Coordinates of C-alpha atoms and ligand atoms in Angstrom, one line a residue:
X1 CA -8.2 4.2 -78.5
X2 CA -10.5 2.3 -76.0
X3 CA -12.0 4.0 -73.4
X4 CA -10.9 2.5 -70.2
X5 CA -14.9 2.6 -69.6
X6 CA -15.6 0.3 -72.5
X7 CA -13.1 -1.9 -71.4
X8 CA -14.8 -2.5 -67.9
X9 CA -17.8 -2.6 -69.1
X10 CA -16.4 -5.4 -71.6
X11 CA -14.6 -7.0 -68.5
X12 CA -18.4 -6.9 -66.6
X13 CA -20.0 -8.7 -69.4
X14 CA -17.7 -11.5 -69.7
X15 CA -17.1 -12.0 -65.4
X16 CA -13.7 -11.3 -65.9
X17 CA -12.6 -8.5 -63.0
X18 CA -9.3 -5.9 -64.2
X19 CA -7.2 -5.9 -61.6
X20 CA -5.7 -2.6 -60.7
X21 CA -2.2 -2.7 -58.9
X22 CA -2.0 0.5 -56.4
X23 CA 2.3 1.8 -56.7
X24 CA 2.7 3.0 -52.9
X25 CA 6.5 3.6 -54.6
X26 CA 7.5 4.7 -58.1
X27 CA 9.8 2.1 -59.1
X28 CA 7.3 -0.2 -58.5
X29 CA 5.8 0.8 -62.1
X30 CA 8.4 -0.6 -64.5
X31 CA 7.9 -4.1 -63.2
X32 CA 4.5 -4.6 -62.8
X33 CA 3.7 -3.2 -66.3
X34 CA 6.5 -5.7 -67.6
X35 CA 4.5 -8.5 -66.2
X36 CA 1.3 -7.9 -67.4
X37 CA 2.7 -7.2 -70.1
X38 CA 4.5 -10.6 -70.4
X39 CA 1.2 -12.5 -69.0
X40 CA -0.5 -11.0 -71.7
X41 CA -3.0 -9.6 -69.5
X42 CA -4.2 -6.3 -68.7
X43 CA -4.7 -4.2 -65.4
X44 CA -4.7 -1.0 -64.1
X45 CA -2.1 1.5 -62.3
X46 CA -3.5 3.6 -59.7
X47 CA -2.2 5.5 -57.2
X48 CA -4.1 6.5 -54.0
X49 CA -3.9 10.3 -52.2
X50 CA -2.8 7.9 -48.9
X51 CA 0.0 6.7 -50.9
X52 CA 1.9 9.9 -51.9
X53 CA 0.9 11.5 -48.2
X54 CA 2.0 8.3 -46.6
X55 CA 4.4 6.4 -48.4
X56 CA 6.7 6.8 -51.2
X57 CA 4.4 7.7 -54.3
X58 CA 5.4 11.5 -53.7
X59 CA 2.2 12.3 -56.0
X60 CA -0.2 12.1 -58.9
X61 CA 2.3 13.9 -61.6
X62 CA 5.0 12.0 -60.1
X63 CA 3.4 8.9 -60.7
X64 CA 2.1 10.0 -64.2
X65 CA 5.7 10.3 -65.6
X66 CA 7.0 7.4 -64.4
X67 CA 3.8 5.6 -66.1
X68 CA 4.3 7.1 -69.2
X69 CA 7.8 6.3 -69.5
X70 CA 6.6 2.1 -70.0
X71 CA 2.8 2.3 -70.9
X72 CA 1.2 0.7 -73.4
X73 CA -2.6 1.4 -73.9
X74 CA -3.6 -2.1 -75.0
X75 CA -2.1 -3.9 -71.4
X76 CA -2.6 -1.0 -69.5
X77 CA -3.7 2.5 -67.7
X78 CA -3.7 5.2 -65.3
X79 CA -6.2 5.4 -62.4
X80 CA -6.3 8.0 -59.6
X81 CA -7.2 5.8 -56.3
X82 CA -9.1 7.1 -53.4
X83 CA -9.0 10.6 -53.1
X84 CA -11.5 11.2 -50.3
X85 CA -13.3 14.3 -49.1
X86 CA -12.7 13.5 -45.6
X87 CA -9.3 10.9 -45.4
X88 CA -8.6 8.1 -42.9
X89 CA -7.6 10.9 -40.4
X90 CA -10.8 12.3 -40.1
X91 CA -9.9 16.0 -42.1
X92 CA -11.9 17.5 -44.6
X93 CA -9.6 17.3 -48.3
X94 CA -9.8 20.0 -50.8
X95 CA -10.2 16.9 -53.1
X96 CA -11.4 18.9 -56.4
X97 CA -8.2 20.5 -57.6
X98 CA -6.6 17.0 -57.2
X99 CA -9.1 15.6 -59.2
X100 CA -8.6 18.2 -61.6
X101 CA -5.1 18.2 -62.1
X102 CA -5.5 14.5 -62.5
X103 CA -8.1 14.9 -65.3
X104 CA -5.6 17.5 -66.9
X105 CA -2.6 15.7 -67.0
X106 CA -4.4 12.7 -68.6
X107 CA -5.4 10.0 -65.9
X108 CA -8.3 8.3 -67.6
X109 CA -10.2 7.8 -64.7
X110 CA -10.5 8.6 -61.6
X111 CA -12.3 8.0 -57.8
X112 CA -13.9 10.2 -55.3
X113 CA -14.0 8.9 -52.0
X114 CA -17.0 10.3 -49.9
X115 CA -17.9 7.4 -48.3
X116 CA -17.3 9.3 -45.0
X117 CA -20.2 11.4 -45.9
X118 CA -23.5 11.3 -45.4
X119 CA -25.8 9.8 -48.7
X120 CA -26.7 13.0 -49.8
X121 CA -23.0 15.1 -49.2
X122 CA -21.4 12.0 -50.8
X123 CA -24.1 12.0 -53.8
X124 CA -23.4 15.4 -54.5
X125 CA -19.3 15.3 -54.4
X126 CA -19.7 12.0 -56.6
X127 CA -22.2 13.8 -59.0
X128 CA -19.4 17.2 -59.6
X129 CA -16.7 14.6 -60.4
X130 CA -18.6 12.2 -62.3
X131 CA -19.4 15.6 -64.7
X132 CA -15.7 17.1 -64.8
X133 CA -14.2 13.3 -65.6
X134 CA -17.1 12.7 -68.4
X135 CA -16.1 16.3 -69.9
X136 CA -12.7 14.6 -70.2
X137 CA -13.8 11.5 -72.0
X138 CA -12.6 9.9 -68.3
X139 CA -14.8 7.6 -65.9
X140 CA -15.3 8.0 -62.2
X141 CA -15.6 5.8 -59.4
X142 CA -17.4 6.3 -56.4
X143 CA -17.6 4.4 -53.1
X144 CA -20.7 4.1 -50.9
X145 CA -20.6 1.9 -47.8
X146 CA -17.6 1.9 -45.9
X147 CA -14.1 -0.1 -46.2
X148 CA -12.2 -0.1 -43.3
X149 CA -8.7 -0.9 -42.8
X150 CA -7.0 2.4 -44.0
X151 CA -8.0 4.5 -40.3
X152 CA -4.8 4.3 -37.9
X153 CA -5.3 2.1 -35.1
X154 CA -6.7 -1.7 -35.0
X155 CA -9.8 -2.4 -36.5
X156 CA -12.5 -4.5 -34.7
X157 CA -12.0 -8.3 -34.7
X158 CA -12.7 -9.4 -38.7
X159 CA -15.5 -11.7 -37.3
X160 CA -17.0 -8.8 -35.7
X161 CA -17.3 -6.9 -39.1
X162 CA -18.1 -9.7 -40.9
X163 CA -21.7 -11.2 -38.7
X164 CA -22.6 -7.3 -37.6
X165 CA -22.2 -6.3 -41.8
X166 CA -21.1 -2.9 -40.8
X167 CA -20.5 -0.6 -42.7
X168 CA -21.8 -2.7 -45.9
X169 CA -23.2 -0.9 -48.7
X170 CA -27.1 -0.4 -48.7
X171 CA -28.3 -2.0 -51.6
X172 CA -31.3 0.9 -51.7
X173 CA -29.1 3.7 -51.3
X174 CA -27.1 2.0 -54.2
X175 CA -29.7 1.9 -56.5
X176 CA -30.6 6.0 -55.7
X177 CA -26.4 6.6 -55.9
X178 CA -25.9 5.6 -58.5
X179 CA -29.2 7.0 -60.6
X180 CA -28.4 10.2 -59.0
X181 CA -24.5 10.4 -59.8
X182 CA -24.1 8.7 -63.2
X183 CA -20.8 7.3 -61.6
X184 CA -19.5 4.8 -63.8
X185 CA -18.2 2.0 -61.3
X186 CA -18.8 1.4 -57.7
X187 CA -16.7 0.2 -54.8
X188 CA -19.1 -1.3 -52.6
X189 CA -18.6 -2.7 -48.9
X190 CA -19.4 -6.5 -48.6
X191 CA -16.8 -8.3 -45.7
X192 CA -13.5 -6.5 -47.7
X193 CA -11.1 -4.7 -45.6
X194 CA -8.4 -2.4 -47.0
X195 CA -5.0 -3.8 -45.7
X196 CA -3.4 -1.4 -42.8
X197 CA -1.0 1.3 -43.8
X198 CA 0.3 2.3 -41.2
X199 CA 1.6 1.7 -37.4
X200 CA 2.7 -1.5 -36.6
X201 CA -0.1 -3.7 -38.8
X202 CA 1.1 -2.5 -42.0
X203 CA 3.5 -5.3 -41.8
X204 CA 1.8 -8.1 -40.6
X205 CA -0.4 -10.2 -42.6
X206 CA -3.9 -8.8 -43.7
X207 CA -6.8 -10.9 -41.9
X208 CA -8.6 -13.1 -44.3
X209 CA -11.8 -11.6 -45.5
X210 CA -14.7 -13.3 -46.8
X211 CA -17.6 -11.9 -48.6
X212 CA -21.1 -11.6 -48.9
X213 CA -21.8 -12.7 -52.0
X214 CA -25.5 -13.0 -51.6
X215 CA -25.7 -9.1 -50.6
X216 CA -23.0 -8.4 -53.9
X217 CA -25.5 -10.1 -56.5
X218 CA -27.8 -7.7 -54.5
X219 CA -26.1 -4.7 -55.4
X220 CA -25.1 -5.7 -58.9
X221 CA -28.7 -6.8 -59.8
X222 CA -29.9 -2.9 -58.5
X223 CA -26.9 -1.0 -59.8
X224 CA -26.3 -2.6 -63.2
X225 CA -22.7 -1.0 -63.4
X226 CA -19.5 -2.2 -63.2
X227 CA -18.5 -3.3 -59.2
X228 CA -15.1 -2.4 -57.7
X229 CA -13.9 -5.0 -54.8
X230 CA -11.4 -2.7 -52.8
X231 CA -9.2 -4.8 -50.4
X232 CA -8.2 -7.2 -53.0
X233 CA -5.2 -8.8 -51.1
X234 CA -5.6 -11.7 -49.3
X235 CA -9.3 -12.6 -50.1
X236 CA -10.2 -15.9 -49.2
X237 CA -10.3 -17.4 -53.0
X238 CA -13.6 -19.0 -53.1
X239 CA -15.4 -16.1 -52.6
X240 CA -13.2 -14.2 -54.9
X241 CA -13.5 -15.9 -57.9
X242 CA -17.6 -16.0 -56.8
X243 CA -17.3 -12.1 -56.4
X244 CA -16.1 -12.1 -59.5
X245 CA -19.0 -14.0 -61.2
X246 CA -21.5 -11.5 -59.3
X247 CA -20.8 -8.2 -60.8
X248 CA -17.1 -7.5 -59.5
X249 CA -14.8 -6.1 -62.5
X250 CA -12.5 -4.5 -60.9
X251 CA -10.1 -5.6 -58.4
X252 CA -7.7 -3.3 -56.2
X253 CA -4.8 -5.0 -55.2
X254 CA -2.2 -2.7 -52.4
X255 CA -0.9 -5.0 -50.1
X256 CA 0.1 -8.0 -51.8
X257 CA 2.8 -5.6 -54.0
X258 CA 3.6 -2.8 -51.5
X259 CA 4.4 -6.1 -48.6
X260 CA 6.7 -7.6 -51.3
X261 CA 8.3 -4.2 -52.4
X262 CA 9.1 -3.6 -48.9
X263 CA 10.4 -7.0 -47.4
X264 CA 12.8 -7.2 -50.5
X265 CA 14.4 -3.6 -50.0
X266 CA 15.0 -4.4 -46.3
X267 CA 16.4 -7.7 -47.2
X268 CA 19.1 -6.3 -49.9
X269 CA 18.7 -2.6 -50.1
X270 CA 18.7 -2.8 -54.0
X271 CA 15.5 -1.1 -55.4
X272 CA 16.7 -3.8 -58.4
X273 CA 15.8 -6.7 -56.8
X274 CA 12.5 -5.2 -54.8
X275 CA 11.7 -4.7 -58.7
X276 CA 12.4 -8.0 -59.6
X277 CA 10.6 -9.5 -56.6
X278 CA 7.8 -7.2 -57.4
X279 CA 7.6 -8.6 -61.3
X280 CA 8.0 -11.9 -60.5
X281 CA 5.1 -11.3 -57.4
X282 CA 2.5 -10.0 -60.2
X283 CA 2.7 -12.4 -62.7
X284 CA 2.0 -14.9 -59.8
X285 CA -1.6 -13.0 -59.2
X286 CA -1.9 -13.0 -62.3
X287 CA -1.8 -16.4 -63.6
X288 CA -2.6 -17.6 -60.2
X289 CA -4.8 -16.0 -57.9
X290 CA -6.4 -13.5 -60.1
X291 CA -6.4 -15.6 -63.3
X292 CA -6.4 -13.0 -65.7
X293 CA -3.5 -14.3 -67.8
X294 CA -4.1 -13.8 -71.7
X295 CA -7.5 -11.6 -70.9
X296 CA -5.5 -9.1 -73.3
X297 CA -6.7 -10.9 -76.7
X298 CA -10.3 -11.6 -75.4
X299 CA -10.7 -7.9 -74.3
X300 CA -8.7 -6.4 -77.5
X301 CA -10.2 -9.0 -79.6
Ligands
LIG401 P1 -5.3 -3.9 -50.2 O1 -4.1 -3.1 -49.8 O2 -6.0 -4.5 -49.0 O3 -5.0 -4.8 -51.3 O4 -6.4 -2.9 -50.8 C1 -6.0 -2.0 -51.8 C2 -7.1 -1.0 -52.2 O5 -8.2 -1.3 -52.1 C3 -6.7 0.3 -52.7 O6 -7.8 1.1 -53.0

């Protein structure tokens, strides 16, 4: 079988970017697998540590058994999201047996968040996991730079983030992560925002972030791996689909699905038709927004 590594890579070669579909609730599963399934496309499931804490993902095995119930290894797998070292609440995570347990039970790759690190703290976490997912056959994903959105309370006005770049990846730490981790993919910080999940904004519509494409080519040119774009809802398109000619292969896409899950629960109170709103809402992205429809054959050959 593939490894979900050679498939990025594959994805990076031909400026196509996977997107990865983050399931804040189990039943969410069934139905997004079914459409990419039935767009002929393929993507990831990933779950993020916020999501079993916070919402209704109640955790990694959880998550895993659902998934295995409607895989298929040609149109899809299983990715462990964010699990950060020190989470949106500021505490330290003892993030090592997670990943462990992870790598155990068969997720094929896996991300260590230390962006809340400093370079060298966050080069050394990323370097231990990269090792332990490699032993595995698995691939790791790092983040350097850092994504906003996930913290509770309001961020600073979009524009503000935007014009000041803060918190955008340095393009020379980058280079020396990267060299010094052997991570396999990056999520890197260039105007994205993750959508809110929680208090009162988790609801509301996502601002509409731009990106920096210029400082993304950047990155790509030093880092030569595969780019993740975190914050993949609500992009505005053009510089998505210019992201995704600079180096972006992976997408993560949270709010977009979770939003829909959520409004169509509250409407009906039938988890049936939240998973029908939720099927019909992916295979939109994906033969709209994302445009990955039929990527299946040109990746499988
Ligand atoms: P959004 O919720 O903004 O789509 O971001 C998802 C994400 O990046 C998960 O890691």
């Amino acid at each position: 079988m593939e490894k979900v590594s050679e498939i990025i890579n594959k994805a990076r070669k031909m400026n196509i970017a996977i997107p990865a579909f983050n399931v804040p609730y189990l039943p969410m599963i069934e139905p997004i697998i079914q459409a990419v399934i039935d767009e002929d496309s393929f993507s990831l499931i990933e779950v993020a540590r916020v999501e079993w804490m916070k919402t209704g993902a109640k955790g990694p095995r959880e998550v895993y058994e659902e998934f295995i119930k409607w895989e298929k290894p040609n149109y899809v797998r299983l990715h462990l999201d964010h699990v950060p070292v020190i989470d949106e609440d500021n505490k330290r995570v003892d993030y090592l047996p997670i990943i462990k347990e992870a790598l155990e039970m068969g997720y094929e790759s896996v991300m260590v968040d230390g962006s809340r690190l400093d370079l060298e703290a966050n080069i050394q976490a990323t370097r231990r996991v990269a090792e332990l997912a490699h032993k595995k056959d698995a691939a790791c994903e790092a983040e350097l730079g850092a994504v906003m959105g996930h913290e509770p309370g309001p961020l600073p006005p979009y524009e503000e983030i935007f014009a000041s770049g803060k918190g955008f990846t340095d393009v020379k730490e980058a280079e020396i992560f990267v060299a010094q981790t052997n991570c396999d993919w990056l999520s890197v910080a260039i105007g994205n925002i993750h959508g809110a999940i929680s208090g009162a904004l988790r609801n509301k519509k996502k601002p509409e972030a731009r990106l920096d494409i210029k400082h993304l080519s950047r990155l790509s040119e030093v880092t030569r791996i595969p780019l993740v774009l975190h914050g993949g809802s609500g992009i505005a398109r053009e510089y998505y689909l210019e992201a995704v000619k600079n180096g972006i292969s992976k997408v993560n896409v949270g709010t977009e699905l979770r939003q829909t899950y959520e409004a169509a629960l509250q409407e009906d109170n039938s988890i049936a038709k939240a998973q029908d709103a939720v099927y019909n809402h992916t295979r939109n992205l994906i033969s709209g927004y994302y445009n990955v429809s039929g990527i299946q054959k040109k990746i499988f050959g």
